[in-house]
Coordinates of C-alpha atoms and ligand atoms in Angstrom, one line a residue:
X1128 CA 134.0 71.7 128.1
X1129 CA 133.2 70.4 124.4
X1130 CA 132.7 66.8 123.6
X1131 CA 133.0 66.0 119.7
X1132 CA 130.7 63.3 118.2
X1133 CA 129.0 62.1 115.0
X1134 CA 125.6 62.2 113.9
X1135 CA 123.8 61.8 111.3
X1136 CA 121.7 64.4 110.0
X1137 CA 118.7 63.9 107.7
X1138 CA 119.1 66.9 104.8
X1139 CA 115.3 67.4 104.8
X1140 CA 113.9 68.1 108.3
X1141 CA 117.2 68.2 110.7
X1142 CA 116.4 64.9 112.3
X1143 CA 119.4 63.5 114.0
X1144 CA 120.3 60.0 114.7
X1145 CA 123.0 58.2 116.2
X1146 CA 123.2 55.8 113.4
X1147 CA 123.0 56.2 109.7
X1148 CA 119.2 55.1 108.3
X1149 CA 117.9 55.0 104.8
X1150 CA 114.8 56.2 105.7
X1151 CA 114.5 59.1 108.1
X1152 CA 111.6 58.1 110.8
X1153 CA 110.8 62.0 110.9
X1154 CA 109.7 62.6 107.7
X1155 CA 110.0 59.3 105.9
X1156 CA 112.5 60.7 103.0
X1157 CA 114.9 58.1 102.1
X1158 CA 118.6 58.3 101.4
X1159 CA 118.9 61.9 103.4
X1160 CA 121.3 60.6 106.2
X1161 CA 124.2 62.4 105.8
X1162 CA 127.2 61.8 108.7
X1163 CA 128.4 65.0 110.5
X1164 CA 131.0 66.1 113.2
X1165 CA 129.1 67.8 116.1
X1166 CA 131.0 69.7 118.6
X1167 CA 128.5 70.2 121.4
X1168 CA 129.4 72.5 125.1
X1169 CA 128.1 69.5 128.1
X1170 CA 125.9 71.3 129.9
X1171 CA 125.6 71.7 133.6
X1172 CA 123.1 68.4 134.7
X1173 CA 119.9 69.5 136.5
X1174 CA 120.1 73.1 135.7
X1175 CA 117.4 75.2 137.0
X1176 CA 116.4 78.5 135.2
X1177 CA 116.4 80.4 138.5
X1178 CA 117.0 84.5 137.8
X1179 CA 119.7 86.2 140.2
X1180 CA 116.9 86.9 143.1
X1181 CA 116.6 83.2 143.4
X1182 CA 112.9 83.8 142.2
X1183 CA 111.8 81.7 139.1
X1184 CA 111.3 83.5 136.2
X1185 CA 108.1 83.4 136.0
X1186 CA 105.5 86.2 135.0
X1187 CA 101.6 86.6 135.3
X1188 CA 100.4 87.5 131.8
X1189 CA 98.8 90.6 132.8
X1190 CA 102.3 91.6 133.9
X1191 CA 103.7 91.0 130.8
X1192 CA 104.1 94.0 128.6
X1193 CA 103.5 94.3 124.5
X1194 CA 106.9 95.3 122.9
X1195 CA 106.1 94.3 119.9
X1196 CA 104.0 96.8 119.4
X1197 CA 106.6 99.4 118.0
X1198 CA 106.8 98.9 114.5
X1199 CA 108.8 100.9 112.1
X1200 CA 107.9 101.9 108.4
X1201 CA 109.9 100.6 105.8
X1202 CA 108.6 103.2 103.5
X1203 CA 107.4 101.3 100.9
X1204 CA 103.8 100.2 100.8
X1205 CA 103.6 97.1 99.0
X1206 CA 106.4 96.1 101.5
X1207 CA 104.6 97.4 104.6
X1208 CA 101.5 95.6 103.5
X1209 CA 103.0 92.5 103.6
X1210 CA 104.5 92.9 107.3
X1211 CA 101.2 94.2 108.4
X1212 CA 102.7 98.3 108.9
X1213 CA 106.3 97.3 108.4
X1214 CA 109.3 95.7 110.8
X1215 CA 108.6 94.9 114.6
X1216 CA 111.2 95.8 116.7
X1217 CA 113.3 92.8 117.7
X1218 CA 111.3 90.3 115.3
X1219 CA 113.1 87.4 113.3
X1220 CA 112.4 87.3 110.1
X1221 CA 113.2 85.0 106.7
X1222 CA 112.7 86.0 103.0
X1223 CA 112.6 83.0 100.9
X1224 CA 113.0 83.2 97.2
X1225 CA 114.7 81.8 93.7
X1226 CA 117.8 82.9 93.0
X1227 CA 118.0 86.1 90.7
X1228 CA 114.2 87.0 92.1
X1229 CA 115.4 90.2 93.4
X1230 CA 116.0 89.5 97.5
X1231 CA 119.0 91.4 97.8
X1232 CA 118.1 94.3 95.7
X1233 CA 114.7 94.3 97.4
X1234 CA 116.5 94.6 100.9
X1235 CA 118.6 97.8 99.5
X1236 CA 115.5 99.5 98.4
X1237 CA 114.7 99.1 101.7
X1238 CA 117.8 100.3 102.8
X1239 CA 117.1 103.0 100.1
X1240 CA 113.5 104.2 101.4
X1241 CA 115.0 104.5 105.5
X1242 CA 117.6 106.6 105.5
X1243 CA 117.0 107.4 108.7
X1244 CA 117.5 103.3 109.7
X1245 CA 120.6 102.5 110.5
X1246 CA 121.2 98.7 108.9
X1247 CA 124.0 96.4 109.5
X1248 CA 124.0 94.1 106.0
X1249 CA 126.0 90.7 106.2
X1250 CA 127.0 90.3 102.8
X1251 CA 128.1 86.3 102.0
X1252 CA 127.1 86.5 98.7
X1253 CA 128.6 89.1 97.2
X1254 CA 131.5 91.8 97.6
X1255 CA 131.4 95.1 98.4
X1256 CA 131.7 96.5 95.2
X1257 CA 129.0 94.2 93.5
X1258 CA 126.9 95.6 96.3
X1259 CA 128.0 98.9 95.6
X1260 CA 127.2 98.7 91.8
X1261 CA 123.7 97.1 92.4
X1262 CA 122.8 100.5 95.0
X1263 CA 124.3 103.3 92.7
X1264 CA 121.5 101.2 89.6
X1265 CA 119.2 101.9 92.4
X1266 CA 119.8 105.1 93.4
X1267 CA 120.5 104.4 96.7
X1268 CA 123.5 106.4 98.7
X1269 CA 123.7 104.2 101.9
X1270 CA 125.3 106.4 104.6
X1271 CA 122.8 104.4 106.4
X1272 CA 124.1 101.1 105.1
X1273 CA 127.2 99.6 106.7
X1274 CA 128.5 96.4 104.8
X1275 CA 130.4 93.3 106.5
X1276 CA 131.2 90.1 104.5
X1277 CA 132.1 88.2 107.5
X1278 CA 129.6 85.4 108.0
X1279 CA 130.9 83.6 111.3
X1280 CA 127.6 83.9 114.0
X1281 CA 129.6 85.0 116.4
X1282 CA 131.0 87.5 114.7
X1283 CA 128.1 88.9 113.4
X1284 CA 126.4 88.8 116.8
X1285 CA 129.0 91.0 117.7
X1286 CA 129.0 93.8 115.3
X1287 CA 125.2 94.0 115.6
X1288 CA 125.9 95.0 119.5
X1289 CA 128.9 96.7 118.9
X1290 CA 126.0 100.0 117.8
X1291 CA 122.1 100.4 118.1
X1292 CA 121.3 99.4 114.4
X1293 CA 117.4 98.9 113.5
X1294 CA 117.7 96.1 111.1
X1295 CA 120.3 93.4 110.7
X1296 CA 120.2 91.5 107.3
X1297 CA 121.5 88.9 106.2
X1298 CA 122.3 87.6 102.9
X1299 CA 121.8 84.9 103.1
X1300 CA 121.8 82.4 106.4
X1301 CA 123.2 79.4 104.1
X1302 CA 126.4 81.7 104.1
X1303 CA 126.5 81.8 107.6
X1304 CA 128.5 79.0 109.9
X1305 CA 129.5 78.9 113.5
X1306 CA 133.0 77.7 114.4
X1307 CA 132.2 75.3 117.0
X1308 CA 131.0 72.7 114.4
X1309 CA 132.8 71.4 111.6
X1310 CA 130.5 70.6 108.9
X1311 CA 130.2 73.2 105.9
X1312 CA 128.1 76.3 105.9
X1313 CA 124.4 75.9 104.7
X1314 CA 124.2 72.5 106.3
X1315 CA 121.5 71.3 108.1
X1316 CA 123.8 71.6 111.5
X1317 CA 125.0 74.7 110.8
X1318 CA 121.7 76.8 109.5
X1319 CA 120.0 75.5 112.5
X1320 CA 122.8 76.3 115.4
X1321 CA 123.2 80.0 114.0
X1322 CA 119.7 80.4 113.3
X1323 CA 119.4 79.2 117.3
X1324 CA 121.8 81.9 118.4
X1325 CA 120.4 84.6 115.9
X1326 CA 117.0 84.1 117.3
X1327 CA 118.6 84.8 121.1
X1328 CA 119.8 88.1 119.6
X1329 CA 116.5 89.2 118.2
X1330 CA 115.0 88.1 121.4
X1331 CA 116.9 88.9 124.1
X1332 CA 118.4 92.4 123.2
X1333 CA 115.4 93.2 120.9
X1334 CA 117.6 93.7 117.3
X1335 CA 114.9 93.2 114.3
X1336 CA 117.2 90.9 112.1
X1337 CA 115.6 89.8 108.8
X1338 CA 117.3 86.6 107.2
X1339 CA 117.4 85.8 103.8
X1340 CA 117.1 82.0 102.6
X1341 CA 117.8 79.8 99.3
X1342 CA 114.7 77.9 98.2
X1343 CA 114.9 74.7 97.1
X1344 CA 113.6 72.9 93.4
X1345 CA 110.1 71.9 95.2
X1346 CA 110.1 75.8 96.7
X1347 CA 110.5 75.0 100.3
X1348 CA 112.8 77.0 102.2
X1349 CA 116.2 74.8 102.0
X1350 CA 117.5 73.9 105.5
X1351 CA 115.9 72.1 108.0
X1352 CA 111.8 73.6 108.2
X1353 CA 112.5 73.8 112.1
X1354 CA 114.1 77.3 110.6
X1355 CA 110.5 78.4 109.7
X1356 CA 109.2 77.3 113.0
X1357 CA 111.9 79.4 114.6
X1358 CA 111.3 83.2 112.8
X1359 CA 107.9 85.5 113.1
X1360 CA 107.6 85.7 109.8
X1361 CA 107.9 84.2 106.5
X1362 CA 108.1 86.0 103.5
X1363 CA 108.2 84.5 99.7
X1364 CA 109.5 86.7 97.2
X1365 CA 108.3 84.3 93.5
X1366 CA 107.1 85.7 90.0
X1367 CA 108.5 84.2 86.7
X1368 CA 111.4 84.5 85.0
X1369 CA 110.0 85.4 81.9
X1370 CA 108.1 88.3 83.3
X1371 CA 109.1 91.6 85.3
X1372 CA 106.5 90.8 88.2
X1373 CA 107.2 89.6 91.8
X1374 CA 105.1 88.9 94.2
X1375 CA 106.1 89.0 97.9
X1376 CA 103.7 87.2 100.0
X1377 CA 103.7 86.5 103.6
X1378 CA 103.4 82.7 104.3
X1379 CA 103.9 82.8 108.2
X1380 CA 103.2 86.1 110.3
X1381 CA 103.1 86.4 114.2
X1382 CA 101.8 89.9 114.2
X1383 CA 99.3 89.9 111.3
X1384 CA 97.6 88.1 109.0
X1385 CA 99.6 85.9 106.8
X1386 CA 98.8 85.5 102.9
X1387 CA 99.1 88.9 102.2
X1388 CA 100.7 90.0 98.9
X1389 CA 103.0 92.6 97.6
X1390 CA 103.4 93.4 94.2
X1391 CA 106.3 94.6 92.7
X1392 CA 107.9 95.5 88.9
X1393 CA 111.4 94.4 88.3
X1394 CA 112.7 97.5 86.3
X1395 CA 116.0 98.7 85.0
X1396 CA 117.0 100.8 88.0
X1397 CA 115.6 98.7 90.6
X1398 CA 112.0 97.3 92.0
X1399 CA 108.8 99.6 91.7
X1400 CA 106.2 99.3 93.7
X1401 CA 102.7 98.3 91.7
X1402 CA 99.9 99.8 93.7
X1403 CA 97.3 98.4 90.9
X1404 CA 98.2 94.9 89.9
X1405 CA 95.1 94.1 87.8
X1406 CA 96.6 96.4 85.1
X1407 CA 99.4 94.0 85.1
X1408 CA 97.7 91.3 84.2
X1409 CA 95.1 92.4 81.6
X1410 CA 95.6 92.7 78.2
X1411 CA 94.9 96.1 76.7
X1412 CA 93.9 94.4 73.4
X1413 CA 90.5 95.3 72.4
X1414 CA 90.2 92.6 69.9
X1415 CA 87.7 89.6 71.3
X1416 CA 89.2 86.2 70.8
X1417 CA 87.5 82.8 71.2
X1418 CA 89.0 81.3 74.3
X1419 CA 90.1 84.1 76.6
X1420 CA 88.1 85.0 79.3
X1421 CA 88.2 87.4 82.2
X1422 CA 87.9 86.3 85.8
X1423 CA 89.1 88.3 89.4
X1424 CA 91.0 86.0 91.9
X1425 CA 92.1 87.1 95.7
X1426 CA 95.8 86.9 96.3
X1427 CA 95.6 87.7 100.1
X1428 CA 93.1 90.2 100.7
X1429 CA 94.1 92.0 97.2
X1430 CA 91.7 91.2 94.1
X1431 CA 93.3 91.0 90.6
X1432 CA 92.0 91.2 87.2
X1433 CA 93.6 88.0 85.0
X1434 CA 92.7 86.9 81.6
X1435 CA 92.4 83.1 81.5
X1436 CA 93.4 81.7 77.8
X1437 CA 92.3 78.3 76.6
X1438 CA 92.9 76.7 73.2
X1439 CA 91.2 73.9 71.9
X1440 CA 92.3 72.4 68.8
X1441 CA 91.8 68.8 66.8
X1442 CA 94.5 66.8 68.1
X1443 CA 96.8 65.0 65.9
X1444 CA 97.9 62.6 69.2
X1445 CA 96.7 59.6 69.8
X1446 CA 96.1 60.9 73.1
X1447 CA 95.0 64.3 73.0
X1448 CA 97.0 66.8 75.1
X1449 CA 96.1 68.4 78.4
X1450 CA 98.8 71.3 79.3
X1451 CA 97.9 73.8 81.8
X1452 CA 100.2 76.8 82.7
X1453 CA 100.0 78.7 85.9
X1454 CA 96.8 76.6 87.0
X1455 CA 96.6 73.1 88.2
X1456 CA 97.1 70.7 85.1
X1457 CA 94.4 68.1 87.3
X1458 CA 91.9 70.9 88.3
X1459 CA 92.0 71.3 84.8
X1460 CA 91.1 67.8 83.7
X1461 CA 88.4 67.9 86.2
X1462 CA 86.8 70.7 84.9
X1463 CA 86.8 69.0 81.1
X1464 CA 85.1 66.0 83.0
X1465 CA 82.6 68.1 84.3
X1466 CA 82.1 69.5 81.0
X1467 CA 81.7 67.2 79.2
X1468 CA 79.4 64.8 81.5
X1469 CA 76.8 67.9 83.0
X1470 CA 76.7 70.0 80.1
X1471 CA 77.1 67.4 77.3
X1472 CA 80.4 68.7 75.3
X1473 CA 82.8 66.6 74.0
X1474 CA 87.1 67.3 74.1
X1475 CA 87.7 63.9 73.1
X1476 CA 90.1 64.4 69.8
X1477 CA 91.0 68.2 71.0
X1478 CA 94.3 69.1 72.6
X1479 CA 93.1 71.3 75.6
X1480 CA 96.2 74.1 76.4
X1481 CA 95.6 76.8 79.0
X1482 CA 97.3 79.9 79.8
X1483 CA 96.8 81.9 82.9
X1484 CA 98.3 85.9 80.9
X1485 CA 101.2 87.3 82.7
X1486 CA 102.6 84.5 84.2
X1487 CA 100.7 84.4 87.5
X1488 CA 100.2 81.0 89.2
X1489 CA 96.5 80.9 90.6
X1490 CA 94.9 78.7 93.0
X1491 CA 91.8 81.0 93.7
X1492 CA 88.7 78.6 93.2
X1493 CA 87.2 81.5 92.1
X1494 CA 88.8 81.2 88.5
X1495 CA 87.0 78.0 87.7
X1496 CA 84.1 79.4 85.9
X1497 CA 86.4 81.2 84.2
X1498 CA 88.4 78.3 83.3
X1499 CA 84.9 76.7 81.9
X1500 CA 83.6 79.5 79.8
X1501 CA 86.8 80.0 78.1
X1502 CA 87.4 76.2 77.2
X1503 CA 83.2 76.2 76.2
X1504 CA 84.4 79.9 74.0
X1505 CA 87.6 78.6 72.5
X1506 CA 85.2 74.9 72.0
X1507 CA 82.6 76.7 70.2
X1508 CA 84.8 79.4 68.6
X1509 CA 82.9 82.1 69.9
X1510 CA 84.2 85.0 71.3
X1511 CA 83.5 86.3 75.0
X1512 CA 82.8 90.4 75.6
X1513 CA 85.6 91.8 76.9
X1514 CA 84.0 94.0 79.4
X1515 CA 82.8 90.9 81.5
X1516 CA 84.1 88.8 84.3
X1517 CA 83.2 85.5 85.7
X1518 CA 83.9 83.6 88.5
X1519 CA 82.6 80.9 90.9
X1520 CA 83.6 77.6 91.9
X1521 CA 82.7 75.1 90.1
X1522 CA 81.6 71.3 91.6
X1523 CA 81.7 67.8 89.6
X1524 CA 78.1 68.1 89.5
X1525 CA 78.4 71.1 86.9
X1526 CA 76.9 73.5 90.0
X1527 CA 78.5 77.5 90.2
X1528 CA 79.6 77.8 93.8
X1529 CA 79.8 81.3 95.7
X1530 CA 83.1 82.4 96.7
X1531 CA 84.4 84.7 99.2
X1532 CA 85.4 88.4 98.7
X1533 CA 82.1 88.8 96.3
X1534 CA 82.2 92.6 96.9
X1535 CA 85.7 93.0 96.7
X1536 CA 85.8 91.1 93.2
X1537 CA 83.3 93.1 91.9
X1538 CA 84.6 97.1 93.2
X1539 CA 87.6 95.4 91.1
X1540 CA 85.9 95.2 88.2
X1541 CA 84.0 98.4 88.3
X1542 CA 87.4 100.1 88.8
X1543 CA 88.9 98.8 85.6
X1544 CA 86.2 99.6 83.6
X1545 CA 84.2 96.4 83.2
X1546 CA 80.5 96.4 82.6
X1547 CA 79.6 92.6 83.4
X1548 CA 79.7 90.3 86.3
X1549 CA 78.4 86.2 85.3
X1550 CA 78.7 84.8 89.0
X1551 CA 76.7 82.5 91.6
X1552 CA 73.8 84.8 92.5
X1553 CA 74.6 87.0 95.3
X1554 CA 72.6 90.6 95.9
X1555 CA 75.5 93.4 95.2
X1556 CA 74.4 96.7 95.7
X1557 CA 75.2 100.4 95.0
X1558 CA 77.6 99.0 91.8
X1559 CA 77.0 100.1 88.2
X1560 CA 78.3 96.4 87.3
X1561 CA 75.6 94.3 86.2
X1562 CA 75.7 91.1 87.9
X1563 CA 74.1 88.0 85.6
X1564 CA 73.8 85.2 88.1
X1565 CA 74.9 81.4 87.4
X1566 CA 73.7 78.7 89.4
X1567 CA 75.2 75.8 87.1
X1568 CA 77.4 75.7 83.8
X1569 CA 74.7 75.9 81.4
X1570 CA 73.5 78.6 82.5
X1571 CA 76.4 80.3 80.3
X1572 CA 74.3 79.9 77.3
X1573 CA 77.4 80.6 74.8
Ligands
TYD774 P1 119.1 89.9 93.1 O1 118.6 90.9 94.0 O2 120.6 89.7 93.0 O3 118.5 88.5 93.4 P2 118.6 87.5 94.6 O4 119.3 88.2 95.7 O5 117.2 87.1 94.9 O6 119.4 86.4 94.1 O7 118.5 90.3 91.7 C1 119.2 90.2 90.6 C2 118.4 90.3 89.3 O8 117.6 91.4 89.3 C3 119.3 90.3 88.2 O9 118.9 89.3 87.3 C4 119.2 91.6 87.6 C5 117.9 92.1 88.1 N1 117.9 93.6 88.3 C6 117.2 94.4 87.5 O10 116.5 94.0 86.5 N2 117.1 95.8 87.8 C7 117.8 96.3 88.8 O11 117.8 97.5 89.0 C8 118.6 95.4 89.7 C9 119.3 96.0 90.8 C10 118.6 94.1 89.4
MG775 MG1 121.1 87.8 96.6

């Protein structure tokens, strides 16, 4: 029997209420209340999960066995990285990402590099024959690939039993809608209700289903954040717009660790794989300018090379300028505060404008010292050697802090050819990278 009703859904976090509220007691975002039809099946009063035995079901761990062990490859590494050895069987899965990031055609390479894999694809987004064109720029045949554009849950739920596929995906769950409610596809209601009854699929008859998801201005996954509560994994698929890079990096992961990070190129027949980012990211220029400065950060357990660019120029504000892109514009401030009180230099009258090279956001700690001797270099107009990188983390009381991943860092460097490490004094041996140690700012004697 189904019993229709109206509820109010907040649009942020899926809290319901009765009644309509300006604020939503969940998660305190006003004006989010929006009022929605819900047909809901009554369910039997007092049920009682008993199996058909009449036993509960209830296991003893020991007797509990590991499926999730059986993994498959999806043949390429920078993807395989990121889900720790590739796809679980029967694991839920959500790729987050920007529009126009390269989701879709990411998914076909992976279609592409199993053609062994037999994958079902739920295409809301696009036709058939825009599919079609975006897999013959990629190369990609897709015998293996069978296409259906119909998004109702049920349905879909159904094709994926009607044959043993390996991977169900689909583009993209705000598409998707079950029939049993009325309010419109990529609603709160309807993203969490057919995420509910994808999740039973995955689970209960072990089909690895990967869904892909629209991200919202602030970068959050949009739907309700019960959907990231509900998958295995989380992936984010970011880079700029303005550069051919994208990173995919594993926010949430059951069966691994999570901030792991793939790197891919965004290239006229498709996505290639980057197996060495840090060449990505440096600048082959020879030429030593005031103001840039070398520095390694970790993005997951991967080190990569990044030039950090400052300018500092006489300011013809009345309050000087302080614009930071792809580090924290505050982190940035501080560091000019600590500047200018422990080691006596003065920004006041300069516009301050950084640059991290190659569009990559960092948050790495690491880069602060890096951040410091390139504002003290672009200050003083001296150049910094090119074949030298510094990191540390720098504190308000002008002190070089040691960061993780010191050995990592500095294989990095030795790799790409650089001669000079300035970092917190740590012993690294059997490297042909001279390490200068720095126990506070002024110890960079530029
Ligand atoms: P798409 O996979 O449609 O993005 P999403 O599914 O995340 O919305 O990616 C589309 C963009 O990628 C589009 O701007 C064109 C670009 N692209 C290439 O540069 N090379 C290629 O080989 C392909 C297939 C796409
Ligand atoms: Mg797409």
């Amino acid at each position: 029997m189904a019993k229709e009703r109206t509820r109010f859904i907040c649009s942020n976090c899926g809290h319901d209420s009765p009644k309509w509220q300006g604020v939503c007691p969940s998660c305190n975002e006003w004006n989010t209340f929006s009022e929605q039809k819900v047909v809901k099946a009554v369910r039997e009063k007092n049920k009682i999960s008993i199996s058909d035995d009449g036993t509960s079901n209830i296991t003893a761990l020991s007797d509990i066995r590991i499926s999730y062990a059986d993994r498959f490859s999806t043949n390429l590494k920078e993807f395989d990285r990121v889900l720790n050895g590739g796809f679980v069987r029967g694991s839920f899965s959500l790729l987050g990402g920007d529009p126009g990031i390269g989701k879709s055609t990411l998914m076909l390479q992976v279609a592409k590099n199993c053609p062994d894999k037999k994958i079902l694809y739920i295409a809301g987004e696009e036709s058939g024959s825009q599919i079609k064109q975006r897999a013959s720029r990629i190369g990609l045949k897709g015998q293996n690939l069978f296409i259906s554009s119909h998004t109702e849950v049920r349905d879909i739920i159904s094709k994926a039993r009607s044959s043993t596929y390996d991977l169900l995906i689909i583009d993209s769950i705000q598409t998707v809608f079950s029939d049993d409610l009325t309010s419109l596809p990529g609603s709160v209601q309807q993203i969490r209700e057919c995420s509910a009854l994808l999740q039973q699929l995955a689970k209960k008859e072990n089909v690895t289903i990967l869904m892909i998801g629209h991200v919202t201005k602030d970068g959050d996954i949009a739907g309700p954040r019960i959907l990231e509560h509900m998958v295995d994994t989380v992936l984010h698929f970011e880079g700029d717009k303005n550069h051919l890079y994208r990173l995919l990096r594993t926010v949430k992961n059951r069966f691994g660790p999570a901030q792991e990070v793939g790197v891919f190129e965004m290239k006229e027949g498709g996505l290639e794989e980057v197996a060495n980012p840090s060449v990505l990211f440096m600048s082959d220029s020879e030429i030593e300018v005031s103001g840039n400065s070398l520095t390694c950060v970790m993005e997951g357990t991967r080190p990569i090379l990044v030039e950090v660019q400052a300018l500092v120029t006489p300011s013809s504000y009345s309050t000087p300028q302080r614009t930071a892109s792809g580090f924290d514009q505050r982190r940035l401030s501080l560091l000019i505060a600590v500047l200018e009180k422990r080691a006596g230099l003065s920004f006041a009258g300069n516009d301050v404008y950084l640059n991290i090279a190659g569009g990559l956001k960092i948050t790495d700690p690491a880069a602060d010292f890096a951040v410091v001797s390139a504002l003290i270099s672009s200050l003083k107009d001296k150049p910094l050697k090119r074949d030298t990188i510094y990191f540390g983390e720098v504190g308000l009381g002008g002190e070089v802090r040691k960061v993780s991943f010191f050995e990592q860092r500095i294989r990095e460097a030795e790799k790409m050819g650089l001669k000079k490490v300035v970092a917190p004094k740590v012993k690294a041996a059997g490297t042909s990278v001279k390490v200068q140690s720095a126990a506070v700012i002024t110890d960079l004697r530029l």
